[in-house]
Amino acid sequence: MREILETFESFCRKFDTENACVDALFTDRWPHGFRCPVCRHPHYSTITTRRLPLYECRSCKHQTSIIAGTIMEGSSTKLTRWFQALFLLAQPAGTSAVRLAQVIQVTYKTAWLIAHKIRHAMQQADAERRLQGNVNIHRTFYGYLCFSDARQPILVAASINDQQQPLHVKIKQPEPRHVLNEKRIVTDEGVNRFIALHVSPDANTVAPRPVDHLASLNRIRAGATNWLNDTFQGIGSKHLQAYLDEYAYRLNLNLLDVPVLSNLLQWCSSTPVLIYRKLIRNKPVLPVPWIAWGGKNKWKGHHLTLWYA
C-alpha cells in the first residue's frame, strides 16, 4: 500500500495542472497530430479564453474542445481530478466511489459518475476483441452459495493455451430471459447468445462443464467475487456487468503484460461520453427473491430456518 501511495503522489505531481493533463490528452487523442473531426485538416489555431483550450480548424473553422468526444465531455470537474481517478481505477484493486470521493475531494455522486464513465471506456475496450482459439465457457454465479435464490448467474469464458491457462477472459451477465429463475442458471440459449456476441466464429468452443473441470475459470470467478465483496461490499444486478467488465479489463491487460494506466487513458480519450440519464435508465434484471416473502428479514429468516433445521 505504501508503494501505491508513493506512486500516486508522484503521479499527482506529474499531472498537478490542467495544462499538464491537456498535453497528455492531446497526445492520446491525436497521436499522429491534430486532425479536425469534421474535415480532417491537420492545421489549427488554439483559443485559450476558456478553462480548457479550443482548437479551431484553419480550413473549415470548426472548433473542438480537448474533452469533446471523450468520456470527460461536458464535465466541469477539473482534469487533474479526472486523471487521479484514472490512476486509482487502473490499480489492481480499483477503488470504490466512497474512497474515490475522499481522495479526489468531490461529492459521492460525482465520484460515482466519474467511475462509471471510466468503466464505460473499459467496456468499449472489452467489446473490441472476441475470444479466439480454444475457448472454455463456464456457467456459474456471483453471490453466496447459501442464498441460492439470490445468486446472479454469470458466464465466465476464456481463450486458453495448451496448459489450460487463460489468455483472454470475458465475464458476462446473461439477459433475464436466458436464465432459469427457479434454479438461477444460464440456459443453453443464453450460452449460444454469448457465443454469438463474444466468441470468434472460427474458435473451438468447449461446451460448459461443471466447475471442478474448469479450475482456471473457477479461480477467475472466485477472484472477481472476492474483489467485488472486498472493494464494494457487494454489487447489485443492475450495474453488475460494468464491474465484471472492469475486472476482466485489468485482468486481460495483465495477461498481455500491458500497462493498464496508459491503455486506459487511450480508451478514455477515444470513447464518447456516457450520459447520466443512460447510465441510470431501467434495465431488465432478475426478480428480487425477498419480495415474495414480504421483506428481506423474513426471507433471511426462511434461509436460517433451513440451515438449522
PDB file of C-alpha atoms in Angstrom:
ATOM      1  CA  MET A   1       0.000   0.000   0.000  1.00  0.00           C
ATOM      2  CA  ARG A   2       2.842   2.406   0.800  1.00  0.00           C
ATOM      3  CA  GLU A   3       4.323   1.824  -2.672  1.00  0.00           C
ATOM      4  CA  ILE A   4       0.960   2.567  -4.318  1.00  0.00           C
ATOM      5  CA  LEU A   5       0.527   5.745  -2.278  1.00  0.00           C
ATOM      6  CA  GLU A   6       4.006   6.962  -3.192  1.00  0.00           C
ATOM      7  CA  THR A   7       3.320   6.232  -6.855  1.00  0.00           C
ATOM      8  CA  PHE A   8       0.014   8.074  -6.625  1.00  0.00           C
ATOM      9  CA  GLU A   9       1.758  11.065  -5.057  1.00  0.00           C
ATOM     10  CA  SER A  10       4.343  11.163  -7.850  1.00  0.00           C
ATOM     11  CA  PHE A  11       1.559  10.842 -10.424  1.00  0.00           C
ATOM     12  CA  CYS A  12      -0.253  13.789  -8.849  1.00  0.00           C
ATOM     13  CA  ARG A  13       2.932  15.851  -9.005  1.00  0.00           C
ATOM     14  CA  LYS A  14       3.356  14.994 -12.685  1.00  0.00           C
ATOM     15  CA  PHE A  15      -0.239  15.996 -13.501  1.00  0.00           C
ATOM     16  CA  ASP A  16      -0.722  18.790 -10.998  1.00  0.00           C
ATOM     17  CA  THR A  17      -2.027  21.366 -13.501  1.00  0.00           C
ATOM     18  CA  GLU A  18      -4.753  21.450 -16.129  1.00  0.00           C
ATOM     19  CA  ASN A  19      -2.128  22.175 -18.789  1.00  0.00           C
ATOM     20  CA  ALA A  20      -0.216  19.003 -17.980  1.00  0.00           C
ATOM     21  CA  CYS A  21      -3.411  16.973 -18.334  1.00  0.00           C
ATOM     22  CA  VAL A  22      -4.343  18.768 -21.561  1.00  0.00           C
ATOM     23  CA  ASP A  23      -0.959  17.904 -23.081  1.00  0.00           C
ATOM     24  CA  ALA A  24      -1.399  14.218 -22.207  1.00  0.00           C
ATOM     25  CA  LEU A  25      -4.954  14.156 -23.565  1.00  0.00           C
ATOM     26  CA  PHE A  26      -3.885  15.865 -26.788  1.00  0.00           C
ATOM     27  CA  THR A  27      -1.223  13.201 -27.379  1.00  0.00           C
ATOM     28  CA  ASP A  28      -3.680  10.359 -26.806  1.00  0.00           C
ATOM     29  CA  ARG A  29      -6.473  11.912 -28.874  1.00  0.00           C
ATOM     30  CA  TRP A  30      -4.219  12.761 -31.820  1.00  0.00           C
ATOM     31  CA  PRO A  31      -1.106  10.550 -31.627  1.00  0.00           C
ATOM     32  CA  HIS A  32      -0.217  11.443 -35.234  1.00  0.00           C
ATOM     33  CA  GLY A  33      -1.006  15.126 -34.872  1.00  0.00           C
ATOM     34  CA  PHE A  34      -4.234  17.103 -34.801  1.00  0.00           C
ATOM     35  CA  ARG A  35      -6.996  16.181 -37.228  1.00  0.00           C
ATOM     36  CA  CYS A  36     -10.189  18.210 -37.459  1.00  0.00           C
ATOM     37  CA  PRO A  37     -13.099  15.917 -36.508  1.00  0.00           C
ATOM     38  CA  VAL A  38     -15.142  17.408 -39.371  1.00  0.00           C
ATOM     39  CA  CYS A  39     -12.791  17.752 -42.356  1.00  0.00           C
ATOM     40  CA  ARG A  40      -9.595  16.012 -41.105  1.00  0.00           C
ATOM     41  CA  HIS A  41      -7.482  19.115 -41.796  1.00  0.00           C
ATOM     42  CA  PRO A  42      -4.210  18.994 -39.802  1.00  0.00           C
ATOM     43  CA  HIS A  43      -3.729  22.679 -39.032  1.00  0.00           C
ATOM     44  CA  TYR A  44      -5.435  24.560 -36.209  1.00  0.00           C
ATOM     45  CA  SER A  45      -5.407  27.661 -34.037  1.00  0.00           C
ATOM     46  CA  THR A  46      -5.668  27.447 -30.263  1.00  0.00           C
ATOM     47  CA  ILE A  47      -8.273  29.512 -28.399  1.00  0.00           C
ATOM     48  CA  THR A  48      -7.336  29.928 -24.740  1.00  0.00           C
ATOM     49  CA  THR A  49     -10.095  32.187 -23.408  1.00  0.00           C
ATOM     50  CA  ARG A  50     -11.880  29.299 -21.646  1.00  0.00           C
ATOM     51  CA  ARG A  51     -10.943  26.942 -18.842  1.00  0.00           C
ATOM     52  CA  LEU A  52      -9.886  24.346 -21.389  1.00  0.00           C
ATOM     53  CA  PRO A  53      -8.451  25.169 -24.823  1.00  0.00           C
ATOM     54  CA  LEU A  54     -10.457  25.063 -28.037  1.00  0.00           C
ATOM     55  CA  TYR A  55      -8.850  24.046 -31.313  1.00  0.00           C
ATOM     56  CA  GLU A  56     -10.169  25.834 -34.395  1.00  0.00           C
ATOM     57  CA  CYS A  57      -9.611  24.192 -37.744  1.00  0.00           C
ATOM     58  CA  ARG A  58      -7.915  26.562 -40.167  1.00  0.00           C
ATOM     59  CA  SER A  59      -9.843  25.036 -43.054  1.00  0.00           C
ATOM     60  CA  CYS A  60     -13.495  24.689 -42.000  1.00  0.00           C
ATOM     61  CA  LYS A  61     -13.295  26.818 -38.798  1.00  0.00           C
ATOM     62  CA  HIS A  62     -14.860  24.053 -36.695  1.00  0.00           C
ATOM     63  CA  GLN A  63     -13.962  24.379 -33.011  1.00  0.00           C
ATOM     64  CA  THR A  64     -13.388  21.332 -30.842  1.00  0.00           C
ATOM     65  CA  SER A  65     -12.575  21.046 -27.152  1.00  0.00           C
ATOM     66  CA  ILE A  66      -9.832  18.837 -25.775  1.00  0.00           C
ATOM     67  CA  ILE A  67     -12.518  16.779 -23.992  1.00  0.00           C
ATOM     68  CA  ALA A  68     -15.017  16.616 -26.882  1.00  0.00           C
ATOM     69  CA  GLY A  69     -15.558  13.017 -27.949  1.00  0.00           C
ATOM     70  CA  THR A  70     -14.091  11.659 -24.704  1.00  0.00           C
ATOM     71  CA  ILE A  71     -15.663  10.279 -21.533  1.00  0.00           C
ATOM     72  CA  MET A  72     -14.994  13.691 -19.946  1.00  0.00           C
ATOM     73  CA  GLU A  73     -17.088  15.678 -22.414  1.00  0.00           C
ATOM     74  CA  GLY A  74     -19.408  18.143 -20.686  1.00  0.00           C
ATOM     75  CA  SER A  75     -17.769  17.668 -17.280  1.00  0.00           C
ATOM     76  CA  SER A  76     -16.970  20.680 -15.107  1.00  0.00           C
ATOM     77  CA  THR A  77     -14.681  18.588 -12.889  1.00  0.00           C
ATOM     78  CA  LYS A  78     -11.017  19.549 -13.168  1.00  0.00           C
ATOM     79  CA  LEU A  79      -8.879  17.358 -15.398  1.00  0.00           C
ATOM     80  CA  THR A  80      -6.434  16.869 -12.532  1.00  0.00           C
ATOM     81  CA  ARG A  81      -9.193  15.075 -10.615  1.00  0.00           C
ATOM     82  CA  TRP A  82     -10.160  13.023 -13.651  1.00  0.00           C
ATOM     83  CA  PHE A  83      -6.549  11.916 -14.022  1.00  0.00           C
ATOM     84  CA  GLN A  84      -6.352  10.977 -10.354  1.00  0.00           C
ATOM     85  CA  ALA A  85      -9.484   8.875 -10.784  1.00  0.00           C
ATOM     86  CA  LEU A  86      -7.960   7.184 -13.830  1.00  0.00           C
ATOM     87  CA  PHE A  87      -4.883   6.310 -11.818  1.00  0.00           C
ATOM     88  CA  LEU A  88      -6.898   4.812  -8.958  1.00  0.00           C
ATOM     89  CA  LEU A  89      -9.154   2.723 -11.210  1.00  0.00           C
ATOM     90  CA  ALA A  90      -6.095   1.451 -13.056  1.00  0.00           C
ATOM     91  CA  GLN A  91      -4.728  -0.076  -9.841  1.00  0.00           C
ATOM     92  CA  PRO A  92      -5.084  -3.870  -9.344  1.00  0.00           C
ATOM     93  CA  ALA A  93      -7.868  -3.459  -6.766  1.00  0.00           C
ATOM     94  CA  GLY A  94      -9.547  -0.453  -8.367  1.00  0.00           C
ATOM     95  CA  THR A  95     -11.439   1.749  -5.918  1.00  0.00           C
ATOM     96  CA  SER A  96     -14.948   2.386  -4.653  1.00  0.00           C
ATOM     97  CA  ALA A  97     -16.858   5.606  -5.230  1.00  0.00           C
ATOM     98  CA  VAL A  98     -16.750   6.292  -1.489  1.00  0.00           C
ATOM     99  CA  ARG A  99     -12.965   6.101  -1.408  1.00  0.00           C
ATOM    100  CA  LEU A 100     -12.617   7.949  -4.709  1.00  0.00           C
ATOM    101  CA  ALA A 101     -14.713  10.850  -3.410  1.00  0.00           C
ATOM    102  CA  GLN A 102     -12.450  11.143  -0.363  1.00  0.00           C
ATOM    103  CA  VAL A 103      -9.200  11.058  -2.336  1.00  0.00           C
ATOM    104  CA  ILE A 104     -10.037  13.440  -5.183  1.00  0.00           C
ATOM    105  CA  GLN A 105     -12.268  15.615  -2.963  1.00  0.00           C
ATOM    106  CA  VAL A 106     -15.566  15.564  -4.855  1.00  0.00           C
ATOM    107  CA  THR A 107     -19.088  14.553  -3.843  1.00  0.00           C
ATOM    108  CA  TYR A 108     -20.049  10.890  -3.776  1.00  0.00           C
ATOM    109  CA  LYS A 109     -22.396  11.384  -6.757  1.00  0.00           C
ATOM    110  CA  THR A 110     -19.619  12.967  -8.816  1.00  0.00           C
ATOM    111  CA  ALA A 111     -17.171  10.209  -7.883  1.00  0.00           C
ATOM    112  CA  TRP A 112     -19.748   7.517  -8.696  1.00  0.00           C
ATOM    113  CA  LEU A 113     -20.415   9.073 -12.113  1.00  0.00           C
ATOM    114  CA  ILE A 114     -16.709   9.517 -12.911  1.00  0.00           C
ATOM    115  CA  ALA A 115     -16.003   5.888 -12.008  1.00  0.00           C
ATOM    116  CA  HIS A 116     -18.857   4.622 -14.181  1.00  0.00           C
ATOM    117  CA  LYS A 117     -17.731   6.743 -17.125  1.00  0.00           C
ATOM    118  CA  ILE A 118     -14.256   5.234 -16.805  1.00  0.00           C
ATOM    119  CA  ARG A 119     -15.805   1.753 -16.618  1.00  0.00           C
ATOM    120  CA  HIS A 120     -17.710   2.621 -19.793  1.00  0.00           C
ATOM    121  CA  ALA A 121     -14.352   3.099 -21.552  1.00  0.00           C
ATOM    122  CA  MET A 122     -13.199  -0.251 -20.148  1.00  0.00           C
ATOM    123  CA  GLN A 123     -16.333  -1.861 -21.574  1.00  0.00           C
ATOM    124  CA  GLN A 124     -15.570  -0.443 -25.011  1.00  0.00           C
ATOM    125  CA  ALA A 125     -12.115  -1.993 -24.781  1.00  0.00           C
ATOM    126  CA  ASP A 126     -13.668  -5.326 -23.782  1.00  0.00           C
ATOM    127  CA  ALA A 127     -16.049  -5.252 -26.760  1.00  0.00           C
ATOM    128  CA  GLU A 128     -13.162  -4.632 -29.175  1.00  0.00           C
ATOM    129  CA  ARG A 129     -11.805  -8.183 -29.029  1.00  0.00           C
ATOM    130  CA  ARG A 130     -13.594 -11.537 -29.204  1.00  0.00           C
ATOM    131  CA  LEU A 131     -12.418 -14.803 -27.695  1.00  0.00           C
ATOM    132  CA  GLN A 132     -10.384 -16.849 -30.179  1.00  0.00           C
ATOM    133  CA  GLY A 133      -8.678 -20.212 -30.489  1.00  0.00           C
ATOM    134  CA  ASN A 134      -9.657 -22.789 -27.880  1.00  0.00           C
ATOM    135  CA  VAL A 135     -12.429 -21.298 -25.735  1.00  0.00           C
ATOM    136  CA  ASN A 136     -13.806 -22.701 -22.480  1.00  0.00           C
ATOM    137  CA  ILE A 137     -17.135 -21.454 -21.125  1.00  0.00           C
ATOM    138  CA  HIS A 138     -18.349 -21.945 -17.579  1.00  0.00           C
ATOM    139  CA  ARG A 139     -21.885 -21.400 -16.265  1.00  0.00           C
ATOM    140  CA  THR A 140     -21.550 -20.083 -12.740  1.00  0.00           C
ATOM    141  CA  PHE A 141     -22.820 -17.294 -10.498  1.00  0.00           C
ATOM    142  CA  TYR A 142     -21.970 -14.259  -8.395  1.00  0.00           C
ATOM    143  CA  GLY A 143     -23.285 -14.326  -4.854  1.00  0.00           C
ATOM    144  CA  TYR A 144     -23.400 -16.552  -1.805  1.00  0.00           C
ATOM    145  CA  LEU A 145     -23.940 -20.278  -2.274  1.00  0.00           C
ATOM    146  CA  CYS A 146     -26.237 -20.422   0.769  1.00  0.00           C
ATOM    147  CA  PHE A 147     -28.639 -17.827  -0.728  1.00  0.00           C
ATOM    148  CA  SER A 148     -29.277 -19.801  -3.900  1.00  0.00           C
ATOM    149  CA  ASP A 149     -32.397 -17.856  -4.911  1.00  0.00           C
ATOM    150  CA  ALA A 150     -30.485 -14.532  -4.857  1.00  0.00           C
ATOM    151  CA  ARG A 151     -27.477 -15.580  -6.911  1.00  0.00           C
ATOM    152  CA  GLN A 152     -26.689 -13.669 -10.100  1.00  0.00           C
ATOM    153  CA  PRO A 153     -25.942 -16.140 -12.907  1.00  0.00           C
ATOM    154  CA  ILE A 154     -22.881 -15.270 -15.000  1.00  0.00           C
ATOM    155  CA  LEU A 155     -20.788 -16.833 -17.741  1.00  0.00           C
ATOM    156  CA  VAL A 156     -17.013 -16.937 -17.300  1.00  0.00           C
ATOM    157  CA  ALA A 157     -15.164 -17.755 -20.505  1.00  0.00           C
ATOM    158  CA  ALA A 158     -11.585 -17.667 -21.702  1.00  0.00           C
ATOM    159  CA  SER A 159      -9.324 -18.355 -24.633  1.00  0.00           C
ATOM    160  CA  ILE A 160      -6.920 -20.945 -23.248  1.00  0.00           C
ATOM    161  CA  ASN A 161      -3.465 -22.242 -24.150  1.00  0.00           C
ATOM    162  CA  ASP A 162      -2.260 -25.854 -24.249  1.00  0.00           C
ATOM    163  CA  GLN A 163      -1.655 -25.746 -20.492  1.00  0.00           C
ATOM    164  CA  GLN A 164      -5.316 -24.780 -19.919  1.00  0.00           C
ATOM    165  CA  GLN A 165      -4.293 -21.324 -18.732  1.00  0.00           C
ATOM    166  CA  PRO A 166      -6.325 -18.261 -19.763  1.00  0.00           C
ATOM    167  CA  LEU A 167      -5.081 -15.949 -22.499  1.00  0.00           C
ATOM    168  CA  HIS A 168      -8.105 -13.667 -22.715  1.00  0.00           C
ATOM    169  CA  VAL A 169     -11.146 -13.551 -20.428  1.00  0.00           C
ATOM    170  CA  LYS A 170     -14.751 -12.397 -20.580  1.00  0.00           C
ATOM    171  CA  ILE A 171     -17.262 -12.392 -17.712  1.00  0.00           C
ATOM    172  CA  LYS A 172     -20.819 -11.712 -18.790  1.00  0.00           C
ATOM    173  CA  GLN A 173     -24.194 -11.408 -17.130  1.00  0.00           C
ATOM    174  CA  PRO A 174     -26.950 -13.026 -19.255  1.00  0.00           C
ATOM    175  CA  GLU A 175     -30.259 -11.384 -20.021  1.00  0.00           C
ATOM    176  CA  PRO A 176     -33.003 -12.433 -17.562  1.00  0.00           C
ATOM    177  CA  ARG A 177     -34.841 -14.242 -20.372  1.00  0.00           C
ATOM    178  CA  HIS A 178     -31.824 -16.530 -20.708  1.00  0.00           C
ATOM    179  CA  VAL A 179     -31.939 -17.643 -17.057  1.00  0.00           C
ATOM    180  CA  LEU A 180     -33.938 -20.396 -15.358  1.00  0.00           C
ATOM    181  CA  ASN A 181     -35.054 -18.242 -12.444  1.00  0.00           C
ATOM    182  CA  GLU A 182     -36.021 -21.127 -10.135  1.00  0.00           C
ATOM    183  CA  LYS A 183     -32.509 -22.590 -10.340  1.00  0.00           C
ATOM    184  CA  ARG A 184     -30.677 -19.345 -11.200  1.00  0.00           C
ATOM    185  CA  ILE A 185     -28.669 -20.962 -14.005  1.00  0.00           C
ATOM    186  CA  VAL A 186     -27.987 -19.831 -17.568  1.00  0.00           C
ATOM    187  CA  THR A 187     -29.932 -21.655 -20.261  1.00  0.00           C
ATOM    188  CA  ASP A 188     -28.413 -23.212 -23.397  1.00  0.00           C
ATOM    189  CA  GLU A 189     -29.951 -20.319 -25.321  1.00  0.00           C
ATOM    190  CA  GLY A 190     -28.032 -17.926 -23.100  1.00  0.00           C
ATOM    191  CA  VAL A 191     -24.769 -19.754 -23.769  1.00  0.00           C
ATOM    192  CA  ASN A 192     -25.423 -19.686 -27.514  1.00  0.00           C
ATOM    193  CA  ARG A 193     -26.163 -15.960 -27.323  1.00  0.00           C
ATOM    194  CA  PHE A 194     -22.871 -15.414 -25.500  1.00  0.00           C
ATOM    195  CA  ILE A 195     -21.002 -17.340 -28.184  1.00  0.00           C
ATOM    196  CA  ALA A 196     -22.651 -15.289 -30.944  1.00  0.00           C
ATOM    197  CA  LEU A 197     -21.689 -11.996 -29.295  1.00  0.00           C
ATOM    198  CA  HIS A 198     -18.299 -12.681 -27.756  1.00  0.00           C
ATOM    199  CA  VAL A 199     -16.620 -15.650 -29.453  1.00  0.00           C
ATOM    200  CA  SER A 200     -14.928 -15.637 -32.859  1.00  0.00           C
ATOM    201  CA  PRO A 201     -16.794 -17.770 -35.434  1.00  0.00           C
ATOM    202  CA  ASP A 202     -13.698 -19.898 -36.101  1.00  0.00           C
ATOM    203  CA  ALA A 203     -12.981 -20.560 -32.415  1.00  0.00           C
ATOM    204  CA  ASN A 204     -13.038 -24.075 -30.965  1.00  0.00           C
ATOM    205  CA  THR A 205     -15.624 -23.750 -28.209  1.00  0.00           C
ATOM    206  CA  VAL A 206     -15.773 -26.313 -25.404  1.00  0.00           C
ATOM    207  CA  ALA A 207     -19.258 -26.966 -24.057  1.00  0.00           C
ATOM    208  CA  PRO A 208     -19.876 -25.787 -20.467  1.00  0.00           C
ATOM    209  CA  ARG A 209     -18.880 -28.298 -17.828  1.00  0.00           C
ATOM    210  CA  PRO A 210     -19.032 -28.499 -14.019  1.00  0.00           C
ATOM    211  CA  VAL A 211     -16.697 -26.166 -12.163  1.00  0.00           C
ATOM    212  CA  ASP A 212     -14.397 -28.960 -10.954  1.00  0.00           C
ATOM    213  CA  HIS A 213     -13.208 -29.490 -14.530  1.00  0.00           C
ATOM    214  CA  LEU A 214     -12.506 -25.810 -15.131  1.00  0.00           C
ATOM    215  CA  ALA A 215     -10.140 -24.871 -12.322  1.00  0.00           C
ATOM    216  CA  SER A 216      -8.676 -21.789 -14.042  1.00  0.00           C
ATOM    217  CA  LEU A 217     -12.130 -20.341 -14.778  1.00  0.00           C
ATOM    218  CA  ASN A 218     -13.272 -21.066 -11.250  1.00  0.00           C
ATOM    219  CA  ARG A 219     -10.267 -19.122  -9.922  1.00  0.00           C
ATOM    220  CA  ILE A 220     -11.290 -16.189 -12.106  1.00  0.00           C
ATOM    221  CA  ARG A 221     -14.834 -16.324 -10.750  1.00  0.00           C
ATOM    222  CA  ALA A 222     -13.551 -16.517  -7.185  1.00  0.00           C
ATOM    223  CA  GLY A 223     -11.175 -13.613  -7.789  1.00  0.00           C
ATOM    224  CA  ALA A 224     -13.943 -11.446  -9.226  1.00  0.00           C
ATOM    225  CA  THR A 225     -16.285 -12.346  -6.358  1.00  0.00           C
ATOM    226  CA  ASN A 226     -13.692 -11.538  -3.691  1.00  0.00           C
ATOM    227  CA  TRP A 227     -12.840  -8.234  -5.395  1.00  0.00           C
ATOM    228  CA  LEU A 228     -16.493  -7.168  -5.620  1.00  0.00           C
ATOM    229  CA  ASN A 229     -17.154  -8.050  -1.995  1.00  0.00           C
ATOM    230  CA  ASP A 230     -13.928  -6.615  -0.565  1.00  0.00           C
ATOM    231  CA  THR A 231     -13.900  -3.367  -2.542  1.00  0.00           C
ATOM    232  CA  PHE A 232     -17.609  -2.579  -2.798  1.00  0.00           C
ATOM    233  CA  GLN A 233     -19.237  -4.834  -0.176  1.00  0.00           C
ATOM    234  CA  GLY A 234     -21.197  -6.439  -2.979  1.00  0.00           C
ATOM    235  CA  ILE A 235     -22.825  -5.168  -6.181  1.00  0.00           C
ATOM    236  CA  GLY A 236     -26.467  -5.318  -7.258  1.00  0.00           C
ATOM    237  CA  SER A 237     -27.621  -6.811 -10.523  1.00  0.00           C
ATOM    238  CA  LYS A 238     -28.350  -3.523 -12.338  1.00  0.00           C
ATOM    239  CA  HIS A 239     -24.721  -2.392 -12.605  1.00  0.00           C
ATOM    240  CA  LEU A 240     -23.025  -5.752 -12.068  1.00  0.00           C
ATOM    241  CA  GLN A 241     -21.933  -6.073 -15.705  1.00  0.00           C
ATOM    242  CA  ALA A 242     -19.935  -2.838 -15.612  1.00  0.00           C
ATOM    243  CA  TYR A 243     -17.956  -4.065 -12.609  1.00  0.00           C
ATOM    244  CA  LEU A 244     -17.372  -7.501 -14.155  1.00  0.00           C
ATOM    245  CA  ASP A 245     -16.049  -5.810 -17.292  1.00  0.00           C
ATOM    246  CA  GLU A 246     -13.755  -3.641 -15.154  1.00  0.00           C
ATOM    247  CA  TYR A 247     -12.300  -6.730 -13.501  1.00  0.00           C
ATOM    248  CA  ALA A 248     -11.863  -8.529 -16.836  1.00  0.00           C
ATOM    249  CA  TYR A 249     -10.302  -5.444 -18.440  1.00  0.00           C
ATOM    250  CA  ARG A 250      -7.475  -5.216 -15.911  1.00  0.00           C
ATOM    251  CA  LEU A 251      -7.023  -8.997 -15.873  1.00  0.00           C
ATOM    252  CA  ASN A 252      -6.665  -9.157 -19.668  1.00  0.00           C
ATOM    253  CA  LEU A 253      -4.083  -6.384 -19.761  1.00  0.00           C
ATOM    254  CA  ASN A 254      -2.111  -8.138 -17.030  1.00  0.00           C
ATOM    255  CA  LEU A 255      -2.216 -11.375 -19.074  1.00  0.00           C
ATOM    256  CA  LEU A 256      -0.779  -9.413 -22.002  1.00  0.00           C
ATOM    257  CA  ASP A 257       1.713  -7.580 -19.762  1.00  0.00           C
ATOM    258  CA  VAL A 258       0.339  -4.230 -20.967  1.00  0.00           C
ATOM    259  CA  PRO A 259       0.442  -1.212 -18.602  1.00  0.00           C
ATOM    260  CA  VAL A 260      -3.124  -0.529 -17.511  1.00  0.00           C
ATOM    261  CA  LEU A 261      -2.918   3.230 -16.921  1.00  0.00           C
ATOM    262  CA  SER A 262      -1.609   4.248 -20.342  1.00  0.00           C
ATOM    263  CA  ASN A 263      -4.057   1.913 -22.096  1.00  0.00           C
ATOM    264  CA  LEU A 264      -6.947   3.239 -20.025  1.00  0.00           C
ATOM    265  CA  LEU A 265      -6.085   6.853 -20.839  1.00  0.00           C
ATOM    266  CA  GLN A 266      -6.110   5.992 -24.546  1.00  0.00           C
ATOM    267  CA  TRP A 267      -9.559   4.443 -24.303  1.00  0.00           C
ATOM    268  CA  CYS A 268     -10.927   7.300 -22.205  1.00  0.00           C
ATOM    269  CA  SER A 269      -9.610   9.729 -24.827  1.00  0.00           C
ATOM    270  CA  SER A 270     -11.453   7.980 -27.659  1.00  0.00           C
ATOM    271  CA  THR A 271     -14.676   6.776 -26.004  1.00  0.00           C
ATOM    272  CA  PRO A 272     -17.756   9.049 -26.301  1.00  0.00           C
ATOM    273  CA  VAL A 273     -19.278  10.191 -23.034  1.00  0.00           C
ATOM    274  CA  LEU A 274     -21.838   8.070 -21.191  1.00  0.00           C
ATOM    275  CA  ILE A 275     -24.611  10.426 -20.119  1.00  0.00           C
ATOM    276  CA  TYR A 276     -26.150  10.135 -16.665  1.00  0.00           C
ATOM    277  CA  ARG A 277     -29.663   9.516 -17.987  1.00  0.00           C
ATOM    278  CA  LYS A 278     -28.493   6.485 -19.941  1.00  0.00           C
ATOM    279  CA  LEU A 279     -26.472   5.184 -17.011  1.00  0.00           C
ATOM    280  CA  ILE A 280     -29.418   5.124 -14.583  1.00  0.00           C
ATOM    281  CA  ARG A 281     -32.105   4.009 -17.055  1.00  0.00           C
ATOM    282  CA  ASN A 282     -34.208   0.969 -16.210  1.00  0.00           C
ATOM    283  CA  LYS A 283     -32.650  -2.347 -17.121  1.00  0.00           C
ATOM    284  CA  PRO A 284     -34.207  -5.840 -17.126  1.00  0.00           C
ATOM    285  CA  VAL A 285     -32.993  -7.749 -14.070  1.00  0.00           C
ATOM    286  CA  LEU A 286     -33.947 -10.943 -12.291  1.00  0.00           C
ATOM    287  CA  PRO A 287     -36.713 -10.591  -9.668  1.00  0.00           C
ATOM    288  CA  VAL A 288     -35.606  -9.851  -6.109  1.00  0.00           C
ATOM    289  CA  PRO A 289     -36.382 -13.025  -4.097  1.00  0.00           C
ATOM    290  CA  TRP A 290     -37.354 -11.413  -0.793  1.00  0.00           C
ATOM    291  CA  ILE A 291     -40.310  -9.558  -2.302  1.00  0.00           C
ATOM    292  CA  ALA A 292     -42.248 -12.835  -2.342  1.00  0.00           C
ATOM    293  CA  TRP A 293     -41.568 -13.200   1.413  1.00  0.00           C
ATOM    294  CA  GLY A 294     -42.809  -9.747   2.299  1.00  0.00           C
ATOM    295  CA  GLY A 295     -39.398  -8.349   3.214  1.00  0.00           C
ATOM    296  CA  LYS A 296     -35.700  -9.085   3.484  1.00  0.00           C
ATOM    297  CA  ASN A 297     -35.811 -10.124   7.138  1.00  0.00           C
ATOM    298  CA  LYS A 298     -38.494 -12.762   6.530  1.00  0.00           C
ATOM    299  CA  TRP A 299     -36.534 -14.051   3.550  1.00  0.00           C
ATOM    300  CA  LYS A 300     -33.350 -14.327   5.633  1.00  0.00           C
ATOM    301  CA  GLY A 301     -35.340 -15.981   8.396  1.00  0.00           C
ATOM    302  CA  HIS A 302     -36.545 -18.604   5.929  1.00  0.00           C
ATOM    303  CA  HIS A 303     -32.973 -19.450   4.961  1.00  0.00           C
ATOM    304  CA  LEU A 304     -31.823 -19.523   8.602  1.00  0.00           C
ATOM    305  CA  THR A 305     -34.601 -21.999   9.331  1.00  0.00           C
ATOM    306  CA  LEU A 306     -33.366 -24.243   6.519  1.00  0.00           C
ATOM    307  CA  TRP A 307     -29.745 -24.042   7.711  1.00  0.00           C
ATOM    308  CA  TYR A 308     -30.522 -25.015  11.299  1.00  0.00           C
ATOM    309  CA  ALA A 309     -33.303 -27.469  10.571  1.00  0.00           C
TER     310      ALA A 309
END
